[in-house]
Amino acid sequence: MTELVPGGNIPLPDGPVSVRVPGAFDVSALVTDDGGKVAGDGDFVFYHQPRVPGALLRDGTLTVDPARLRPGATRVTVAVSPSDPGTGLDALPSPTLHVTDARGRALARFTPARPRRETVLLLVEFYRRGEGWKLRALGQGYADGLAGLARDFGVDVVDEADGATPADDSDGFLALVNSARSADGSRPVSADARLVSAARAHAAAMAAAGALSVETRDGVSVHQRVVSAGYAYLTVGEHLVSGPRTPAEFVTYCLRAERTRRTLHEAAFTHTGWAYAAGGPSGDTYWTVLWAVPLTPDGLARTTAEVVDLTNRERVRAGLAALAVDPRLTAAAQAHSADMVARDFYSHTDPDGGKPWDRAAAAGAARRTVGENIACGQRSPADVVEGWMNSPGHRANILKADFTHIGIGLAGGGRAGTYWTQLFGG
């Protein structure tokens, strides 16, 4: 085993490599290219987004498989911060990172100098060198915490300054939809190049098949295309339409019906991407228009907190005690939602045979009784809680007197677009 010093490096074996930092620390990671910038929020691995292509954060251990990283990724930077946001790194022992191979054999260890004012510390980076991969020790700190990470890595891609917006609106689409939104009192949306790319691919696939569909003949859903394009979302909406030949005709079409009008006017959306293509036996024009809110840690925390609040309102209405949030149940619920997206399944039993109580125990939640509700496709906390309450089995879990704690998970992508997990413990 190698004891690393700042700047020191070691070659890595083929296959997955794991790193962990024992103690009261949270581990996170950023997937970048040689330019050092993330392609989108989907390149940030952290507590609420534990799985991205080639990287998995589970039970405090980050496993990186370089061969499975997204195309263009050449570097994975590992960061550590205090588990308790109110605690500074200077109040904790210096973090020690342990590196092991796929068989659990120790490869290296790195203990940086004791942090002072820093709140986030970059420990090591995986980087490609020629045909192989190496690990380099860093030890760089940020006194401004996640804000510094966002500045240097571009983690929080939420506005036009990130360069994701197309340079023009040559077909007038954006001006037309923002005019319609303004008339309804909704704020304007910005074009996002990743959403445009996903929309183009989906519109072309529908036109080639001559049919409207969420999932096209190639087996790829419109939501999977969004995530593959690098846009990690908190919520998403879509118009899949045939017939209108121009943006003006598209907007007119949407305003005619309540369902399509509601999506066009939805105040929460901040970004859009659009495309249309002619095809099929009739030569119809096929539209894909995407609307989305990007995934951010704060946004996810607000959304899951709202699910907890709505759940507790139902319990109080039934004369039951409110549930307390358990961070360990939350971690297990979030991991399950992300896993359903990443491995393309929808079940209480994961592909490895794991059950809800297995996931709760693995996350450290020692509960006598465990229950789980899952849902997919709902776009808001109100919709998902209403759906659960309208289902006898899910309603029984929400109103079970034995439960005392709860954790909520939400992940975007997959065939259904959104995957929710509600994990109970008592």
Coordinates of C-alpha atoms in Angstrom, one line a residue:
M1 CA 0.0 0.0 0.0
T2 CA 1.2 3.5 -0.9
E3 CA 1.2 6.4 1.5
L4 CA 0.5 9.4 -0.7
V5 CA 1.7 13.0 -0.2
P6 CA 0.2 16.0 -1.9
G7 CA 1.0 15.8 -5.6
G8 CA 1.9 12.1 -5.4
N9 CA 0.3 9.7 -7.8
I10 CA -0.1 6.0 -8.4
P11 CA -1.2 3.9 -11.5
L12 CA -4.6 2.3 -11.1
P13 CA -5.5 -1.3 -12.0
D14 CA -8.2 -2.0 -14.5
G15 CA -11.7 -2.2 -13.2
P16 CA -13.6 -0.3 -10.4
V17 CA -11.6 1.4 -7.6
S18 CA -13.2 2.5 -4.3
V19 CA -12.4 5.4 -1.9
R20 CA -13.8 6.0 1.6
V21 CA -13.1 8.5 4.3
P22 CA -14.0 7.2 7.8
G23 CA -15.5 9.6 10.3
A24 CA -18.0 12.4 10.3
F25 CA -17.4 13.3 6.7
D26 CA -19.5 13.4 3.5
V27 CA -17.8 12.3 0.3
S28 CA -18.7 13.8 -3.1
A29 CA -17.2 13.8 -6.6
L30 CA -17.2 15.8 -9.8
V31 CA -16.8 14.2 -13.3
T32 CA -15.1 16.5 -15.8
D33 CA -13.1 16.6 -19.0
D34 CA -9.5 17.9 -19.3
G35 CA -10.9 21.5 -19.1
G36 CA -12.0 20.9 -15.5
K37 CA -15.6 21.7 -16.0
V38 CA -18.7 19.5 -15.5
A39 CA -20.9 19.0 -18.5
G40 CA -24.0 19.6 -16.3
D41 CA -25.5 18.9 -12.9
G42 CA -25.5 15.2 -13.8
D43 CA -21.7 15.1 -13.3
F44 CA -22.0 15.9 -9.6
V45 CA -22.1 12.8 -7.3
F46 CA -23.3 13.6 -3.8
Y47 CA -25.7 12.6 -1.1
H48 CA -28.9 13.3 -3.1
Q49 CA -27.5 12.0 -6.4
P50 CA -25.4 9.0 -5.5
R51 CA -25.2 7.4 -9.0
V52 CA -24.0 8.7 -12.3
P53 CA -22.5 6.7 -15.2
G54 CA -19.2 5.2 -13.9
A55 CA -19.5 6.4 -10.3
L56 CA -21.6 5.2 -7.3
L57 CA -21.7 6.6 -3.8
R58 CA -23.1 4.0 -1.3
D59 CA -22.7 4.0 2.5
G60 CA -20.0 6.6 2.4
T61 CA -17.9 4.7 -0.2
L62 CA -17.4 6.1 -3.6
T63 CA -16.7 3.5 -6.4
V64 CA -15.4 4.7 -9.7
D65 CA -15.2 2.5 -12.8
P66 CA -13.3 4.7 -15.4
A67 CA -14.4 2.5 -18.3
R68 CA -18.1 3.3 -17.6
L69 CA -17.8 7.1 -17.2
R70 CA -19.7 9.2 -19.7
P71 CA -18.1 9.9 -23.1
G72 CA -15.5 12.6 -22.8
A73 CA -14.9 12.2 -19.1
T74 CA -11.2 12.2 -18.3
R75 CA -11.1 13.1 -14.6
V76 CA -13.0 12.5 -11.4
T77 CA -12.2 14.8 -8.4
V78 CA -13.1 13.6 -4.9
A79 CA -14.1 16.1 -2.3
V80 CA -14.9 15.8 1.4
S81 CA -16.9 18.0 3.7
P82 CA -18.3 17.7 7.3
S83 CA -21.4 15.6 7.7
D84 CA -22.8 18.3 10.0
P85 CA -23.0 21.5 7.9
G86 CA -22.6 23.5 11.1
T87 CA -19.2 21.9 11.8
G88 CA -15.9 23.2 10.3
L89 CA -13.2 20.9 9.0
D90 CA -10.9 22.4 11.6
A91 CA -13.1 21.0 14.4
L92 CA -12.6 17.4 13.1
P93 CA -9.6 15.1 12.7
S94 CA -7.8 15.4 9.4
P95 CA -9.7 13.2 7.0
T96 CA -7.8 10.0 5.8
L97 CA -8.8 8.6 2.4
H98 CA -8.5 4.9 1.8
V99 CA -8.2 3.5 -1.7
T100 CA -9.0 -0.2 -2.5
D101 CA -9.4 -2.2 -5.7
A102 CA -12.3 -4.3 -6.8
R103 CA -11.2 -7.2 -4.5
G104 CA -11.0 -4.9 -1.5
R105 CA -7.2 -4.9 -1.5
A106 CA -5.6 -1.7 -0.1
L107 CA -3.9 0.4 -2.9
A108 CA -3.2 3.7 -1.2
R109 CA -3.9 6.0 1.7
F110 CA -3.8 9.8 1.9
T111 CA -4.0 12.1 4.9
P112 CA -3.8 15.8 4.0
A113 CA -2.5 18.6 6.3
R114 CA -5.0 19.5 9.0
P115 CA -7.6 21.9 7.5
R116 CA -8.0 25.4 9.0
R117 CA -10.8 27.7 7.7
E118 CA -11.7 25.3 4.8
T119 CA -15.2 23.9 4.7
V120 CA -14.6 21.6 1.6
L121 CA -11.4 19.8 0.8
L122 CA -10.4 18.2 -2.5
L123 CA -8.6 15.0 -1.6
V124 CA -7.7 13.2 -4.8
E125 CA -8.4 13.0 -8.5
F126 CA -8.7 10.1 -10.9
Y127 CA -7.2 11.1 -14.2
R128 CA -6.6 9.4 -17.5
R129 CA -3.0 9.2 -18.7
G130 CA -2.6 7.6 -22.2
E131 CA -4.6 4.4 -22.2
G132 CA -4.6 4.0 -18.4
W133 CA -5.8 5.8 -15.3
K134 CA -3.9 7.2 -12.3
L135 CA -4.7 8.6 -8.9
R136 CA -3.2 11.9 -7.7
A137 CA -3.3 13.3 -4.1
L138 CA -4.5 16.9 -3.9
G139 CA -5.3 18.4 -0.5
Q140 CA -6.8 21.7 -1.8
G141 CA -9.3 23.4 0.4
Y142 CA -12.2 25.9 -0.1
A143 CA -13.0 28.4 2.6
D144 CA -16.2 29.3 0.6
G145 CA -17.3 25.7 0.5
L146 CA -19.7 24.5 -2.3
A147 CA -19.8 28.1 -3.7
G148 CA -16.1 27.7 -4.5
L149 CA -16.7 24.3 -6.1
A150 CA -19.5 25.8 -8.2
R151 CA -17.3 28.6 -9.3
D152 CA -14.3 26.4 -10.3
F153 CA -16.1 23.3 -11.6
G154 CA -19.4 24.8 -12.9
V155 CA -21.5 22.4 -10.7
D156 CA -24.7 24.4 -10.6
V157 CA -25.7 24.9 -14.2
V158 CA -28.9 26.9 -13.8
D159 CA -28.6 30.1 -15.9
E160 CA -27.6 31.4 -19.2
A161 CA -24.1 32.3 -18.0
D162 CA -23.1 28.7 -18.3
G163 CA -23.0 28.9 -22.1
A164 CA -25.7 26.3 -22.5
T165 CA -28.1 28.7 -24.3
P166 CA -28.2 28.7 -28.1
A167 CA -27.0 31.9 -29.6
D168 CA -30.3 32.8 -31.3
D169 CA -34.0 32.1 -31.6
S170 CA -34.1 32.1 -35.4
D171 CA -37.4 30.5 -35.7
G172 CA -39.1 32.8 -33.1
F173 CA -40.1 29.9 -30.9
L174 CA -38.7 31.2 -27.7
A175 CA -40.3 34.7 -28.1
L176 CA -43.7 33.1 -28.9
V177 CA -43.8 30.8 -25.9
N178 CA -42.5 33.5 -23.5
S179 CA -45.2 35.8 -24.7
A180 CA -47.8 33.2 -24.0
R181 CA -46.3 32.5 -20.5
S182 CA -46.1 36.2 -19.8
A183 CA -49.8 36.6 -20.6
D184 CA -50.5 34.0 -18.0
G185 CA -48.3 35.6 -15.4
S186 CA -45.4 33.0 -15.7
R187 CA -41.8 34.0 -15.9
P188 CA -39.9 33.5 -19.1
V189 CA -37.9 30.3 -19.8
S190 CA -34.4 30.2 -21.2
A191 CA -33.3 27.9 -24.1
D192 CA -30.8 25.2 -23.0
A193 CA -28.6 23.5 -25.6
R194 CA -28.8 20.1 -23.9
L195 CA -32.6 20.2 -24.0
V196 CA -32.5 21.3 -27.6
S197 CA -30.1 18.4 -28.4
A198 CA -32.4 15.9 -26.7
A199 CA -35.5 17.3 -28.4
R200 CA -33.8 17.1 -31.8
A201 CA -33.0 13.4 -31.3
H202 CA -36.5 12.5 -30.2
A203 CA -38.3 14.5 -32.8
A204 CA -36.1 12.9 -35.5
A205 CA -36.8 9.4 -34.1
M206 CA -40.6 10.0 -34.0
A207 CA -40.5 11.4 -37.6
A208 CA -38.6 8.4 -38.8
A209 CA -41.2 6.0 -37.3
G210 CA -44.2 8.2 -38.3
A211 CA -45.6 8.0 -34.8
L212 CA -45.8 10.0 -31.6
S213 CA -44.3 8.2 -28.6
V214 CA -42.5 8.8 -25.3
E215 CA -40.3 5.9 -26.1
T216 CA -39.2 5.5 -29.7
R217 CA -38.4 2.3 -31.7
D218 CA -34.8 2.4 -30.5
G219 CA -36.0 1.8 -27.0
V220 CA -35.0 5.2 -25.7
S221 CA -37.4 7.4 -23.9
V222 CA -37.5 11.2 -24.2
H223 CA -36.5 11.5 -20.5
Q224 CA -33.5 9.2 -21.0
R225 CA -32.4 11.5 -23.9
V226 CA -32.5 14.5 -21.6
V227 CA -30.3 12.9 -19.0
S228 CA -27.9 11.5 -21.6
A229 CA -27.6 15.0 -23.0
G230 CA -26.2 16.1 -19.6
Y231 CA -29.2 17.8 -18.2
A232 CA -30.1 16.5 -14.7
Y233 CA -33.5 17.7 -13.8
L234 CA -35.7 18.2 -10.7
T235 CA -38.8 18.1 -12.8
V236 CA -39.6 17.9 -16.5
G237 CA -42.5 18.3 -18.8
E238 CA -42.9 17.6 -22.5
H239 CA -45.1 18.3 -25.5
L240 CA -45.0 15.5 -28.1
V241 CA -47.2 16.8 -30.9
S242 CA -47.8 16.2 -34.7
G243 CA -49.4 18.6 -37.1
P244 CA -48.3 22.2 -36.4
R245 CA -45.9 23.4 -39.1
T246 CA -44.5 26.5 -37.5
P247 CA -43.8 27.7 -33.9
A248 CA -46.9 30.0 -34.1
E249 CA -49.1 27.0 -35.0
F250 CA -47.5 25.0 -32.2
V251 CA -48.3 27.7 -29.6
T252 CA -51.9 28.1 -30.9
Y253 CA -52.3 24.3 -30.7
C254 CA -51.1 24.2 -27.0
L255 CA -53.5 27.0 -26.0
R256 CA -56.6 25.2 -27.3
A257 CA -56.6 22.4 -24.7
E258 CA -56.3 22.6 -20.9
R259 CA -53.7 19.9 -20.6
T260 CA -51.3 21.2 -23.2
R261 CA -51.9 24.8 -22.0
R262 CA -51.1 23.9 -18.4
T263 CA -47.7 22.6 -19.4
L264 CA -46.9 25.7 -21.5
H265 CA -47.9 28.0 -18.7
E266 CA -46.3 26.0 -15.8
A267 CA -44.6 28.6 -13.6
A268 CA -42.0 26.3 -12.2
F269 CA -40.2 25.7 -15.5
T270 CA -37.0 27.6 -16.1
H271 CA -35.5 26.0 -19.2
T272 CA -36.8 24.7 -22.6
G273 CA -35.6 22.9 -25.7
W274 CA -37.5 22.3 -28.9
A275 CA -37.3 20.6 -32.3
Y276 CA -39.5 19.6 -35.1
A277 CA -39.0 17.2 -38.0
A278 CA -41.1 16.0 -41.0
G279 CA -41.6 12.3 -41.7
G280 CA -43.8 9.3 -41.8
P281 CA -46.2 8.2 -44.6
S282 CA -48.2 11.5 -44.4
G283 CA -45.2 13.8 -44.1
D284 CA -46.5 15.2 -40.8
T285 CA -44.4 17.5 -38.7
Y286 CA -43.4 15.9 -35.4
W287 CA -42.6 18.2 -32.4
T288 CA -40.7 17.5 -29.2
V289 CA -40.7 20.4 -26.8
L290 CA -39.1 20.0 -23.4
W291 CA -39.6 22.0 -20.2
A292 CA -37.5 21.5 -17.1
V293 CA -36.1 22.7 -13.8
P294 CA -32.5 21.7 -13.2
L295 CA -31.5 19.5 -10.3
T296 CA -29.8 21.3 -7.5
P297 CA -29.2 20.2 -3.9
D298 CA -31.4 22.9 -2.5
G299 CA -34.2 22.3 -5.0
L300 CA -34.2 18.6 -4.2
A301 CA -34.2 19.3 -0.5
R302 CA -37.2 21.6 -0.8
T303 CA -39.1 19.1 -3.0
T304 CA -38.6 16.1 -0.6
A305 CA -39.4 18.3 2.4
E306 CA -42.7 19.2 0.7
V307 CA -43.5 15.5 0.3
V308 CA -42.8 15.0 4.0
D309 CA -45.1 17.9 4.9
L310 CA -47.9 16.7 2.7
T311 CA -47.6 13.2 4.2
N312 CA -47.7 14.5 7.7
R313 CA -50.8 16.5 7.0
E314 CA -52.5 13.3 6.0
R315 CA -51.4 11.6 9.2
V316 CA -52.5 14.5 11.4
R317 CA -55.8 14.6 9.7
A318 CA -56.2 11.0 10.6
G319 CA -55.3 11.7 14.2
L320 CA -51.8 10.2 14.0
A321 CA -48.4 11.6 15.0
A322 CA -46.3 13.4 12.4
L323 CA -43.2 11.5 11.1
A324 CA -39.7 12.8 11.8
V325 CA -37.1 12.8 8.9
D326 CA -34.4 10.2 9.3
P327 CA -31.3 11.1 7.2
R328 CA -30.4 7.4 6.9
L329 CA -33.9 6.5 5.6
T330 CA -33.5 9.5 3.3
A331 CA -30.2 8.2 2.0
A332 CA -31.7 4.8 1.3
A333 CA -34.8 6.2 -0.4
Q334 CA -32.7 8.5 -2.6
A335 CA -30.4 5.7 -3.6
H336 CA -33.3 3.5 -4.5
S337 CA -34.9 6.2 -6.7
A338 CA -31.5 6.8 -8.4
D339 CA -31.0 3.0 -8.8
M340 CA -34.4 2.6 -10.5
V341 CA -33.4 5.3 -13.1
A342 CA -29.8 4.0 -13.6
R343 CA -30.7 0.3 -13.9
D344 CA -34.1 0.8 -15.7
F345 CA -36.4 -1.0 -13.3
Y346 CA -39.5 -0.2 -11.2
S347 CA -39.9 -2.4 -8.2
H348 CA -39.5 -2.7 -4.4
T349 CA -37.0 -5.4 -5.1
D350 CA -33.8 -4.3 -6.9
P351 CA -32.1 -6.4 -9.5
D352 CA -29.7 -7.8 -6.9
G353 CA -32.7 -9.0 -4.8
G354 CA -32.5 -6.2 -2.2
K355 CA -35.7 -5.3 -0.3
P356 CA -36.6 -2.0 1.4
W357 CA -35.5 -3.3 4.9
D358 CA -32.2 -4.4 3.4
R359 CA -31.6 -0.9 2.0
A360 CA -32.6 0.7 5.3
A361 CA -30.3 -1.5 7.3
A362 CA -27.4 -0.9 4.8
A363 CA -27.9 2.8 5.3
G364 CA -27.6 2.4 9.1
A365 CA -31.3 2.9 9.9
A366 CA -31.9 0.4 12.7
R367 CA -35.7 0.2 12.6
R368 CA -38.0 -2.6 14.0
T369 CA -40.4 -2.2 11.1
V370 CA -39.9 -0.8 7.6
G371 CA -42.3 0.1 4.8
E372 CA -41.9 1.6 1.4
N373 CA -44.0 3.4 -1.2
I374 CA -42.7 4.0 -4.7
A375 CA -44.2 5.9 -7.6
C376 CA -43.1 7.1 -11.1
G377 CA -44.2 9.7 -13.5
Q378 CA -45.7 12.3 -11.1
R379 CA -44.2 15.8 -11.6
S380 CA -44.9 17.4 -8.2
P381 CA -45.0 16.5 -4.5
A382 CA -48.8 17.2 -4.5
D383 CA -49.4 14.8 -7.4
V384 CA -47.3 11.9 -5.9
V385 CA -48.8 12.2 -2.4
E386 CA -52.3 12.3 -3.9
G387 CA -51.6 9.2 -5.9
W388 CA -50.4 7.3 -2.9
M389 CA -53.4 8.4 -0.8
N390 CA -55.7 7.1 -3.6
S391 CA -54.1 3.7 -3.5
P392 CA -55.2 1.5 -0.6
G393 CA -51.8 -0.2 0.0
H394 CA -49.8 3.0 -0.2
R395 CA -52.4 4.9 1.9
A396 CA -52.0 2.1 4.6
N397 CA -48.3 2.8 4.8
I398 CA -48.8 6.6 5.1
L399 CA -51.3 6.1 7.9
K400 CA -49.6 3.2 9.8
A401 CA -49.5 4.2 13.4
D402 CA -46.3 2.1 14.1
F403 CA -44.2 4.3 11.8
T404 CA -42.3 7.2 13.4
H405 CA -39.7 8.2 10.8
I406 CA -39.5 8.8 7.1
G407 CA -37.1 9.4 4.2
I408 CA -37.9 10.6 0.7
G409 CA -36.0 10.0 -2.6
L410 CA -36.5 11.5 -6.1
A411 CA -34.6 11.0 -9.3
G412 CA -35.3 12.1 -12.8
G413 CA -34.7 10.1 -16.0
G414 CA -35.7 6.6 -17.1
R415 CA -38.8 5.6 -19.0
A416 CA -41.2 7.3 -16.7
G417 CA -39.4 10.6 -16.2
T418 CA -39.5 10.8 -12.4
Y419 CA -39.1 8.1 -9.7
W420 CA -40.2 8.6 -6.1
T421 CA -39.4 6.6 -3.0
Q422 CA -41.0 7.0 0.4
L423 CA -39.3 4.9 3.1
F424 CA -40.9 4.5 6.5
G425 CA -39.4 3.2 9.8
G426 CA -40.7 2.6 13.2

